[in-house]
Tab-separated table of C-alpha atoms in Angstrom:
chain	number	residue	atom	x	y	z
A	1	UNK	CA	20.491	124.866	-32.247
A	2	UNK	CA	17.788	122.316	-31.519
A	3	UNK	CA	18.116	118.643	-32.364
A	4	UNK	CA	16.368	117.503	-35.540
A	5	UNK	CA	14.224	114.629	-34.304
A	6	UNK	CA	12.659	112.036	-36.551
A	7	UNK	CA	9.185	113.048	-37.655
A	8	UNK	CA	6.195	110.783	-38.189
A	9	UNK	CA	6.586	111.374	-41.935
A	10	UNK	CA	10.249	110.349	-41.781
A	11	UNK	CA	9.546	107.244	-39.665
A	12	UNK	CA	7.034	106.099	-42.284
A	13	UNK	CA	9.936	105.829	-44.762
A	14	UNK	CA	11.719	103.183	-42.649
A	15	UNK	CA	10.035	99.770	-42.751
A	16	UNK	CA	9.548	97.885	-39.480
A	17	UNK	CA	11.836	99.104	-36.696
A	18	UNK	CA	14.700	99.975	-39.056
A	19	UNK	CA	14.465	103.661	-38.091
A	20	UNK	CA	15.931	102.708	-34.691
A	21	UNK	CA	19.241	101.521	-36.188
A	22	UNK	CA	19.207	103.151	-39.620
A	23	UNK	CA	21.712	105.915	-39.003
A	24	UNK	CA	22.214	109.149	-40.901
A	25	UNK	CA	24.418	111.504	-38.872
A	26	UNK	CA	25.987	114.784	-39.916
A	27	UNK	CA	29.730	114.120	-40.158
A	28	UNK	CA	30.934	117.464	-41.428
A	29	UNK	CA	30.245	121.128	-40.623
A	30	UNK	CA	27.281	122.693	-42.336
A	31	UNK	CA	27.145	126.204	-43.771
A	32	UNK	CA	25.163	129.303	-42.875
A	33	UNK	CA	23.417	131.393	-45.512
A	34	UNK	CA	22.687	134.862	-44.055
A	35	UNK	CA	20.663	135.863	-47.125
A	36	UNK	CA	17.953	133.281	-46.366
A	37	UNK	CA	18.816	132.761	-42.663
A	38	UNK	CA	19.308	129.027	-43.226
A	39	UNK	CA	21.816	126.496	-41.946
A	40	UNK	CA	22.562	123.887	-44.602
A	41	UNK	CA	23.746	120.458	-43.537
A	42	UNK	CA	24.561	117.224	-45.346
A	43	UNK	CA	23.546	113.901	-43.792
A	44	UNK	CA	25.204	110.512	-44.002
A	45	UNK	CA	24.091	107.183	-45.418
A	46	UNK	CA	21.677	104.767	-43.704
A	47	UNK	CA	22.697	101.420	-42.171
A	48	UNK	CA	23.407	98.764	-43.146
A	49	UNK	CA	25.481	100.533	-45.798
A	50	UNK	CA	24.658	97.908	-48.418
A	51	UNK	CA	21.121	96.580	-48.540
A	52	UNK	CA	20.219	93.204	-50.078
A	53	UNK	CA	16.667	94.127	-51.113
A	54	UNK	CA	17.434	94.527	-54.828
A	55	UNK	CA	14.791	96.427	-56.834
A	56	UNK	CA	12.139	95.748	-54.161
A	57	UNK	CA	13.758	98.198	-51.712
A	58	UNK	CA	10.477	100.048	-51.081
A	59	UNK	CA	9.022	96.979	-49.337
A	60	UNK	CA	11.780	94.500	-48.460
A	61	UNK	CA	15.358	94.222	-47.226
A	62	UNK	CA	16.992	95.628	-44.103
A	63	UNK	CA	15.412	99.101	-44.214
A	64	UNK	CA	12.465	99.309	-46.639
A	65	UNK	CA	11.559	102.759	-47.947
A	66	UNK	CA	13.205	106.066	-48.823
A	67	UNK	CA	14.943	106.314	-45.403
A	68	UNK	CA	14.455	110.033	-44.737
A	69	UNK	CA	16.507	112.108	-43.924
A	70	UNK	CA	19.628	110.119	-44.788
A	71	UNK	CA	21.865	111.036	-47.743
A	72	UNK	CA	20.116	114.402	-47.899
A	73	UNK	CA	20.833	118.086	-47.712
A	74	UNK	CA	18.674	119.794	-45.124
A	75	UNK	CA	18.182	123.486	-44.404
A	76	UNK	CA	17.310	124.445	-40.843
A	77	UNK	CA	16.043	127.661	-39.281
A	78	UNK	CA	18.879	128.572	-36.874
A	79	UNK	CA	16.494	130.439	-34.557
A	80	UNK	CA	14.175	127.472	-33.977
A	81	UNK	CA	16.079	124.428	-35.255
A	82	UNK	CA	13.091	123.547	-37.420
A	83	UNK	CA	13.447	121.996	-40.865
A	84	UNK	CA	12.809	124.590	-43.587
A	85	UNK	CA	13.368	122.448	-46.672
A	86	UNK	CA	15.446	119.512	-47.875
A	87	UNK	CA	16.389	117.371	-50.834
A	88	UNK	CA	17.195	113.683	-50.509
A	89	UNK	CA	20.026	113.295	-53.002
A	90	UNK	CA	19.894	109.484	-53.012
A	91	UNK	CA	16.581	108.017	-51.761
A	92	UNK	CA	17.275	104.665	-50.084
A	93	UNK	CA	21.046	105.018	-50.493
A	94	UNK	CA	22.252	101.439	-51.027
A	95	UNK	CA	25.858	102.325	-51.947
A	96	UNK	CA	27.317	104.407	-49.044
A	97	UNK	CA	27.345	107.598	-51.130
A	98	UNK	CA	26.277	109.923	-48.371
A	99	UNK	CA	25.715	113.657	-48.598
A	100	UNK	CA	27.764	114.464	-45.485
A	101	UNK	CA	31.064	114.777	-47.343
A	102	UNK	CA	30.513	117.830	-49.519
A	103	UNK	CA	31.069	121.517	-48.830
A	104	UNK	CA	28.288	124.056	-49.495
A	105	UNK	CA	29.404	126.707	-51.982
A	106	UNK	CA	27.089	129.739	-51.921
A	107	UNK	CA	27.124	131.682	-55.190
A	108	UNK	CA	24.907	134.159	-56.998
A	109	UNK	CA	24.362	133.609	-60.707
A	110	UNK	CA	22.271	136.288	-62.388
A	111	UNK	CA	19.267	136.875	-60.150
A	112	UNK	CA	19.483	133.382	-58.610
A	113	UNK	CA	20.970	132.595	-55.230
A	114	UNK	CA	22.428	129.104	-55.553
A	115	UNK	CA	24.283	126.569	-53.446
A	116	UNK	CA	26.575	123.910	-54.942
A	117	UNK	CA	26.962	120.626	-53.056
A	118	UNK	CA	29.112	117.631	-54.106
A	119	UNK	CA	27.860	114.151	-53.224
A	120	UNK	CA	30.152	111.181	-52.528
A	121	UNK	CA	28.645	109.389	-55.541
A	122	UNK	CA	30.618	111.634	-57.915
A	123	UNK	CA	27.655	113.860	-58.785
A	124	UNK	CA	27.484	117.561	-57.934
A	125	UNK	CA	24.071	119.034	-57.039
A	126	UNK	CA	23.106	122.688	-57.558
A	127	UNK	CA	20.154	124.059	-55.553
A	128	UNK	CA	18.097	127.207	-55.279
A	129	UNK	CA	19.000	128.506	-51.819
A	130	UNK	CA	15.476	129.709	-51.117
A	131	UNK	CA	13.781	126.309	-51.310
A	132	UNK	CA	16.324	123.514	-52.110
A	133	UNK	CA	14.846	123.112	-55.604
A	134	UNK	CA	17.259	121.245	-57.884
A	135	UNK	CA	18.748	123.607	-60.489
A	136	UNK	CA	21.237	121.139	-61.984
A	137	UNK	CA	23.046	117.859	-61.344
A	138	UNK	CA	26.324	117.056	-63.111
A	139	UNK	CA	28.921	114.250	-62.849
A	140	UNK	CA	32.467	115.133	-61.780
A	141	UNK	CA	33.830	111.634	-62.450
A	142	UNK	CA	33.656	109.317	-65.446
A	143	UNK	CA	33.222	105.920	-63.773
A	144	UNK	CA	29.669	105.746	-62.417
A	145	UNK	CA	27.389	102.703	-62.698
A	146	UNK	CA	25.293	102.727	-59.484
A	147	UNK	CA	22.768	104.668	-61.606
A	148	UNK	CA	22.557	105.267	-65.335
A	149	UNK	CA	22.122	108.997	-64.679
A	150	UNK	CA	20.454	111.597	-62.452
A	151	UNK	CA	17.828	113.913	-63.947
A	152	UNK	CA	19.436	117.394	-63.939
A	153	UNK	CA	16.068	119.126	-63.576
A	154	UNK	CA	14.467	117.029	-60.823
A	155	UNK	CA	17.327	115.103	-59.190
A	156	UNK	CA	15.497	111.813	-59.835
A	157	UNK	CA	17.721	108.718	-60.018
A	158	UNK	CA	17.469	107.003	-63.393
A	159	UNK	CA	18.342	103.319	-63.789
A	160	UNK	CA	19.263	102.452	-60.193
A	161	UNK	CA	21.552	99.480	-59.613
A	162	UNK	CA	20.095	97.853	-56.503
A	163	UNK	CA	22.058	94.888	-55.208
A	164	UNK	CA	20.969	91.510	-53.839
A	165	UNK	CA	22.795	89.263	-51.381
A	166	UNK	CA	25.909	87.617	-52.819
A	167	UNK	CA	28.705	88.685	-55.121
A	168	UNK	CA	27.921	91.560	-57.471
A	169	UNK	CA	28.199	90.437	-61.100
A	170	UNK	CA	30.526	93.346	-61.941
A	171	UNK	CA	32.383	96.032	-59.957
A	172	UNK	CA	30.347	98.874	-58.461
A	173	UNK	CA	31.494	102.343	-59.484
A	174	UNK	CA	32.554	104.474	-57.789
A	175	UNK	CA	34.047	102.546	-54.846
A	176	UNK	CA	33.092	102.989	-51.194
A	177	UNK	CA	35.753	105.725	-50.964
A	178	UNK	CA	33.589	107.748	-53.336
A	179	UNK	CA	33.915	109.550	-56.629
A	180	UNK	CA	34.218	112.542	-54.280
A	181	UNK	CA	35.768	112.279	-50.815
A	182	UNK	CA	35.991	114.293	-47.582
A	183	UNK	CA	38.508	116.837	-48.864
A	184	UNK	CA	37.007	120.207	-49.766
A	185	UNK	CA	37.163	121.817	-53.168
A	186	UNK	CA	37.620	125.557	-53.708
A	187	UNK	CA	35.727	128.281	-55.562
A	188	UNK	CA	37.368	131.391	-56.977
A	189	UNK	CA	35.095	134.447	-57.348
A	190	UNK	CA	37.807	135.823	-59.626
A	191	UNK	CA	37.718	133.031	-62.240
A	192	UNK	CA	34.187	131.906	-61.277
A	193	UNK	CA	35.505	128.343	-61.451
A	194	UNK	CA	35.088	125.509	-58.968
A	195	UNK	CA	38.200	123.387	-58.333
A	196	UNK	CA	37.418	119.861	-57.139
A	197	UNK	CA	39.179	116.490	-56.826
A	198	UNK	CA	37.508	113.526	-58.546
A	199	UNK	CA	38.366	109.863	-57.869
A	200	UNK	CA	38.177	107.146	-60.505
A	201	UNK	CA	37.932	103.722	-58.884
A	202	UNK	CA	35.448	100.867	-58.442
A	203	UNK	CA	35.103	97.872	-56.143
A	204	UNK	CA	34.386	94.186	-56.155
A	205	UNK	CA	31.515	93.697	-53.735
A	206	UNK	CA	29.773	90.838	-51.938
A	207	UNK	CA	26.584	91.891	-50.127
A	208	UNK	CA	25.847	90.022	-46.885
A	209	UNK	CA	22.673	89.852	-44.816
A	210	UNK	CA	23.432	91.254	-41.369
A	211	UNK	CA	21.717	91.715	-38.020
A	212	UNK	CA	22.390	95.016	-36.225
A	213	UNK	CA	24.631	94.668	-33.144
A	214	UNK	CA	23.249	97.004	-30.460
A	215	UNK	CA	25.168	96.022	-27.297
A	216	UNK	CA	26.995	97.553	-25.552
A	217	UNK	CA	26.188	100.192	-28.164
A	218	UNK	CA	25.205	100.258	-31.835
A	219	UNK	CA	28.053	98.983	-34.012
A	220	UNK	CA	29.122	99.733	-37.574
A	221	UNK	CA	26.893	97.719	-39.919
A	222	UNK	CA	28.448	97.532	-43.383
A	223	UNK	CA	26.625	94.553	-44.854
A	224	UNK	CA	29.314	93.719	-47.407
A	225	UNK	CA	32.857	92.594	-48.130
A	226	UNK	CA	34.649	94.737	-50.690
A	227	UNK	CA	37.937	95.373	-52.453
A	228	UNK	CA	38.899	98.502	-54.408
A	229	UNK	CA	39.786	97.823	-58.045
A	230	UNK	CA	40.641	99.804	-61.166
A	231	UNK	CA	37.714	101.177	-63.193
A	232	UNK	CA	36.879	99.850	-66.701
A	233	UNK	CA	38.552	102.794	-68.476
A	234	UNK	CA	42.060	102.535	-67.016
A	235	UNK	CA	43.971	102.560	-63.714
A	236	UNK	CA	42.537	103.805	-60.416
A	237	UNK	CA	43.453	107.493	-60.375
A	238	UNK	CA	42.470	111.007	-59.388
A	239	UNK	CA	42.057	114.365	-61.111
A	240	UNK	CA	41.662	118.028	-60.288
A	241	UNK	CA	38.937	119.632	-62.401
A	242	UNK	CA	38.292	123.328	-62.983
A	243	UNK	CA	34.577	123.579	-63.749
A	244	UNK	CA	31.735	126.023	-63.995
A	245	UNK	CA	30.032	125.182	-60.685
A	246	UNK	CA	26.502	125.608	-62.070
A	247	UNK	CA	26.719	123.973	-65.509
A	248	UNK	CA	29.565	121.551	-64.785
A	249	UNK	CA	31.352	122.591	-68.001
A	250	UNK	CA	35.045	121.694	-67.640
A	251	UNK	CA	37.736	124.274	-68.401
A	252	UNK	CA	40.792	122.171	-67.561
A	253	UNK	CA	41.883	119.013	-65.738
A	254	UNK	CA	45.089	117.776	-64.101
A	255	UNK	CA	45.515	114.012	-63.630
A	256	UNK	CA	47.252	112.207	-60.765
A	257	UNK	CA	48.399	108.604	-60.493
A	258	UNK	CA	46.643	108.424	-57.095
A	259	UNK	CA	43.782	110.649	-55.914
A	260	UNK	CA	44.879	113.592	-53.758
A	261	UNK	CA	43.145	113.261	-50.374
A	262	UNK	CA	43.851	116.793	-49.116
A	263	UNK	CA	41.730	119.881	-49.630
A	264	UNK	CA	42.180	122.388	-52.448
A	265	UNK	CA	42.957	126.106	-52.005
A	266	UNK	CA	42.217	128.899	-54.500
A	267	UNK	CA	43.755	132.348	-53.905
A	268	UNK	CA	43.057	135.878	-55.136
A	269	UNK	CA	46.470	135.775	-56.790
A	270	UNK	CA	45.035	133.359	-59.387
A	271	UNK	CA	46.676	130.277	-57.892
A	272	UNK	CA	45.230	126.871	-57.034
A	273	UNK	CA	47.142	124.716	-54.528
A	274	UNK	CA	46.782	120.929	-54.321
A	275	UNK	CA	48.703	118.904	-51.701
A	276	UNK	CA	48.877	115.423	-53.265
A	277	UNK	CA	49.034	111.900	-51.860
A	278	UNK	CA	52.686	111.280	-52.765
A	279	UNK	CA	53.799	114.298	-50.736
A	280	UNK	CA	54.037	117.034	-53.368
A	281	UNK	CA	52.313	120.414	-53.022
A	282	UNK	CA	51.416	121.812	-56.460
A	283	UNK	CA	50.555	125.382	-57.417
A	284	UNK	CA	48.641	125.853	-60.682
A	285	UNK	CA	47.528	128.817	-62.731
A	286	UNK	CA	43.831	129.119	-61.819
A	287	UNK	CA	42.847	130.078	-65.391
A	288	UNK	CA	44.828	127.489	-67.361
A	289	UNK	CA	45.843	124.680	-64.998
A	290	UNK	CA	49.528	125.175	-65.861
A	291	UNK	CA	51.786	124.060	-63.014
A	292	UNK	CA	53.826	127.007	-61.748
A	293	UNK	CA	55.559	125.548	-58.666
A	294	UNK	CA	55.838	122.371	-56.602
A	295	UNK	CA	57.541	121.161	-53.454
A	296	UNK	CA	57.890	117.645	-51.995
A	297	UNK	CA	57.130	117.561	-48.265
A	298	UNK	CA	58.337	113.962	-47.930
A	299	UNK	CA	55.046	112.362	-46.863
A	300	UNK	CA	51.467	112.285	-48.099
A	301	UNK	CA	48.801	114.904	-47.366
A	302	UNK	CA	45.206	114.305	-46.287
A	303	UNK	CA	44.260	117.449	-44.382
A	304	UNK	CA	43.469	121.078	-45.160
A	305	UNK	CA	45.518	123.953	-46.557
A	306	UNK	CA	45.178	127.651	-45.735
A	307	UNK	CA	46.482	131.042	-46.815
A	308	UNK	CA	46.992	133.933	-44.386
A	309	UNK	CA	48.720	137.320	-44.074
A	310	UNK	CA	51.206	138.276	-41.337
A	311	UNK	CA	53.474	141.306	-41.264
A	312	UNK	CA	52.458	142.266	-44.789
A	313	UNK	CA	53.508	138.893	-46.225
A	314	UNK	CA	51.304	136.078	-47.546
A	315	UNK	CA	51.850	132.530	-46.311
A	316	UNK	CA	50.531	129.108	-47.298
A	317	UNK	CA	50.330	126.501	-44.510
A	318	UNK	CA	49.711	122.809	-45.136
A	319	UNK	CA	49.793	119.847	-42.709
A	320	UNK	CA	51.801	116.903	-44.048
A	321	UNK	CA	51.045	113.466	-42.634
A	322	UNK	CA	49.576	110.223	-43.934
A	323	UNK	CA	47.045	107.631	-42.840
A	324	UNK	CA	43.271	107.181	-42.993
A	325	UNK	CA	40.741	104.537	-44.006
A	326	UNK	CA	40.975	105.702	-47.620
A	327	UNK	CA	44.769	106.114	-47.497
A	328	UNK	CA	45.105	102.528	-46.267
A	329	UNK	CA	43.693	101.319	-49.613
A	330	UNK	CA	46.621	102.910	-51.494
A	331	UNK	CA	49.070	100.136	-50.553
A	332	UNK	CA	47.144	97.450	-52.471
A	333	UNK	CA	46.291	99.803	-55.345
A	334	UNK	CA	49.653	101.510	-55.876
A	335	UNK	CA	52.392	99.896	-53.755
A	336	UNK	CA	55.152	102.431	-53.152
A	337	UNK	CA	55.616	105.058	-51.840
A	338	UNK	CA	52.533	104.274	-49.732
A	339	UNK	CA	53.772	100.876	-48.565
A	340	UNK	CA	56.715	102.536	-46.799
A	341	UNK	CA	54.964	105.771	-45.818
A	342	UNK	CA	54.866	106.260	-42.054
A	343	UNK	CA	51.457	106.888	-40.490
A	344	UNK	CA	52.512	108.211	-37.086
A	345	UNK	CA	54.370	111.398	-37.992
A	346	UNK	CA	53.306	114.785	-39.234
A	347	UNK	CA	54.453	118.353	-39.712
A	348	UNK	CA	52.959	121.755	-40.476
A	349	UNK	CA	54.848	123.164	-43.461
A	350	UNK	CA	54.574	126.909	-44.122
A	351	UNK	CA	55.588	128.644	-47.364
A	352	UNK	CA	55.937	132.382	-47.975
A	353	UNK	CA	54.775	133.948	-51.268
A	354	UNK	CA	57.235	136.419	-52.745
């Protein structure tokens, strides 16, 4: 595939020379849609992560303008590498809620070919696969105040909260770790439900004016000091939601004291598996959310989980092992067992289904 270079149109959305240091990589694998011959990819946030421009972000601050193509979903032609269409989920992302984290779930609903894409902000975007037109936007989490809302028909941000230098007058929600994180959700064609982890937490934030460090190479440019805190409606926590992926209507929810950081697995046997942060693997009824089985692996999970067949038997394999930038925040938020949890061991645990 060719490299997507900045276009003249894109450069015009970065004031001054900010396009040189503004960022916007693709952290996670994209997805291929054979029906439209398109490769979908999510891009990351611009730099510095937190801008001090306030409401005048079109003309002032560290990176004036929309900052294309950061915090966007882009669809490329795999034969030429050319951009087919895109949607910038958060123009001038000033909150580190990039679009690189979410999986692309390709589904057909009626005569429409759709793709569902979660954004780190806690919102889930639904697109027409043929042109990236917004079909719906719905919130997975409750604690959101970086915008008042997002228009479900156009994707337009309503009531942006753009920060200025200094301490924010109230916590920003969700926190830098996102209302949605790196772990993938799961879709079951059988139940037609989407199973996704939501994270309820906020952060105290002080925005700082920074100068990009470019030698010996470009360095991380955060532009803020922050601390994760509980949201206004209760303790910092996580939940597994079973939702209609297009409408966002919730069928059931399971709550956790701390957000699970591992991926979710849905099986044809009507099970949903969630490896949680404390070390427990849960199996739920995919229709009702009733817990059917659990097993403590002795340490937290923050990786994937798979199902496979061998010798006529079905197995579930999950890596157990703790430690990451997000996991490191759990000590201050929750104390034990995370304070004592080792971060230099791991195991692959395999279960057989009988």
